[in-house]
Short mmCIF file of C-alpha atoms in Angstrom, two decimals:
data_model
loop_
_atom_site.label_atom_id
_atom_site.label_comp_id
_atom_site.label_asym_id
_atom_site.label_seq_id
_atom_site.Cartn_x
_atom_site.Cartn_y
_atom_site.Cartn_z
CA MET A 172 15.91 8.72 20.04
CA THR A 173 19.08 9.19 17.94
CA LYS A 174 19.38 12.42 16.67
CA VAL A 175 21.30 12.18 12.95
CA THR A 176 22.79 15.51 11.63
CA THR A 177 23.56 15.74 7.44
CA GLU A 178 24.34 17.69 4.74
CA ILE A 179 21.60 18.01 1.70
CA PRO A 180 22.10 18.98 -1.95
CA ASN A 181 20.42 22.29 -2.91
CA ASP A 182 18.27 19.91 -5.72
CA LEU A 183 17.29 17.55 -2.69
CA ASN A 184 16.52 20.53 -0.32
CA LYS A 185 14.40 22.37 -2.71
CA GLN A 186 12.58 19.39 -3.77
CA ILE A 187 11.87 18.68 0.24
CA GLU A 188 10.68 22.38 0.46
CA ARG A 189 8.33 21.68 -2.49
CA ILE A 190 7.25 18.43 -0.59
CA VAL A 191 6.44 20.95 2.37
CA ARG A 192 5.02 23.41 1.16
CA ASP A 193 2.73 21.28 -0.66
CA GLY A 194 1.12 20.00 2.68
CA TRP A 195 2.27 16.10 1.78
CA PHE A 196 4.02 16.70 5.31
CA PRO A 197 4.46 19.29 8.21
CA ASP A 198 8.21 20.11 8.13
CA PRO A 199 11.64 18.88 6.73
CA GLU A 200 12.86 16.75 8.95
CA THR A 201 9.26 14.61 8.89
CA VAL A 202 10.04 14.00 5.59
CA VAL A 203 13.45 13.27 6.09
CA ARG A 204 12.04 10.63 8.67
CA GLU A 205 9.53 8.97 6.87
CA ALA A 206 12.08 8.66 3.54
CA ILE A 207 14.73 6.88 6.20
CA LEU A 208 11.75 4.83 7.55
CA GLN A 209 10.71 3.78 4.13
CA PHE A 210 13.94 2.55 3.34
CA VAL A 211 14.89 0.74 6.59
CA ASP A 212 11.27 -1.03 5.77
CA ALA A 213 12.27 -1.56 1.61
CA LYS A 214 15.84 -2.85 3.11
CA SER A 215 14.60 -4.95 5.67
CA PHE A 216 13.18 -8.41 3.67
CA LEU A 217 15.01 -11.56 4.12
CA GLY A 218 15.67 -11.89 0.28
CA ASP A 219 16.56 -7.45 -0.34
CA SER A 220 19.99 -8.80 1.72
CA PRO A 221 22.41 -8.53 -0.54
CA ARG A 222 24.36 -11.68 1.11
CA MET A 223 21.29 -13.17 0.18
CA LEU A 224 20.46 -11.98 -2.83
CA HIS A 225 24.35 -13.18 -3.54
CA ARG A 226 23.03 -16.86 -2.46
CA PHE A 227 20.30 -17.11 -4.50
CA ALA A 228 21.43 -15.84 -6.68
CA ALA A 229 23.96 -19.02 -6.97
CA ASP A 230 21.48 -21.38 -6.20
CA ALA A 231 19.88 -20.44 -8.79
CA LEU A 232 23.03 -20.32 -11.25
CA ASN A 233 23.42 -24.31 -9.43
CA ASP A 234 20.27 -25.30 -10.18
CA SER A 235 20.35 -24.56 -13.68
CA LYS A 236 23.63 -26.76 -14.59
#
């Protein structure tokens, strides 16, 4: 397991605290872990890669000519 340290802006920290207080997650660390997991999962699809999107756009542009 890798430990990551970061600074969180006050407005984002307030939102994280509200999510914990509302009972969605047991603690702020779990909120951050879940957010990172969802971000990484969303970026893991082949078509979501900036390189792949550029290639798809270039192919589409070439096909339209």
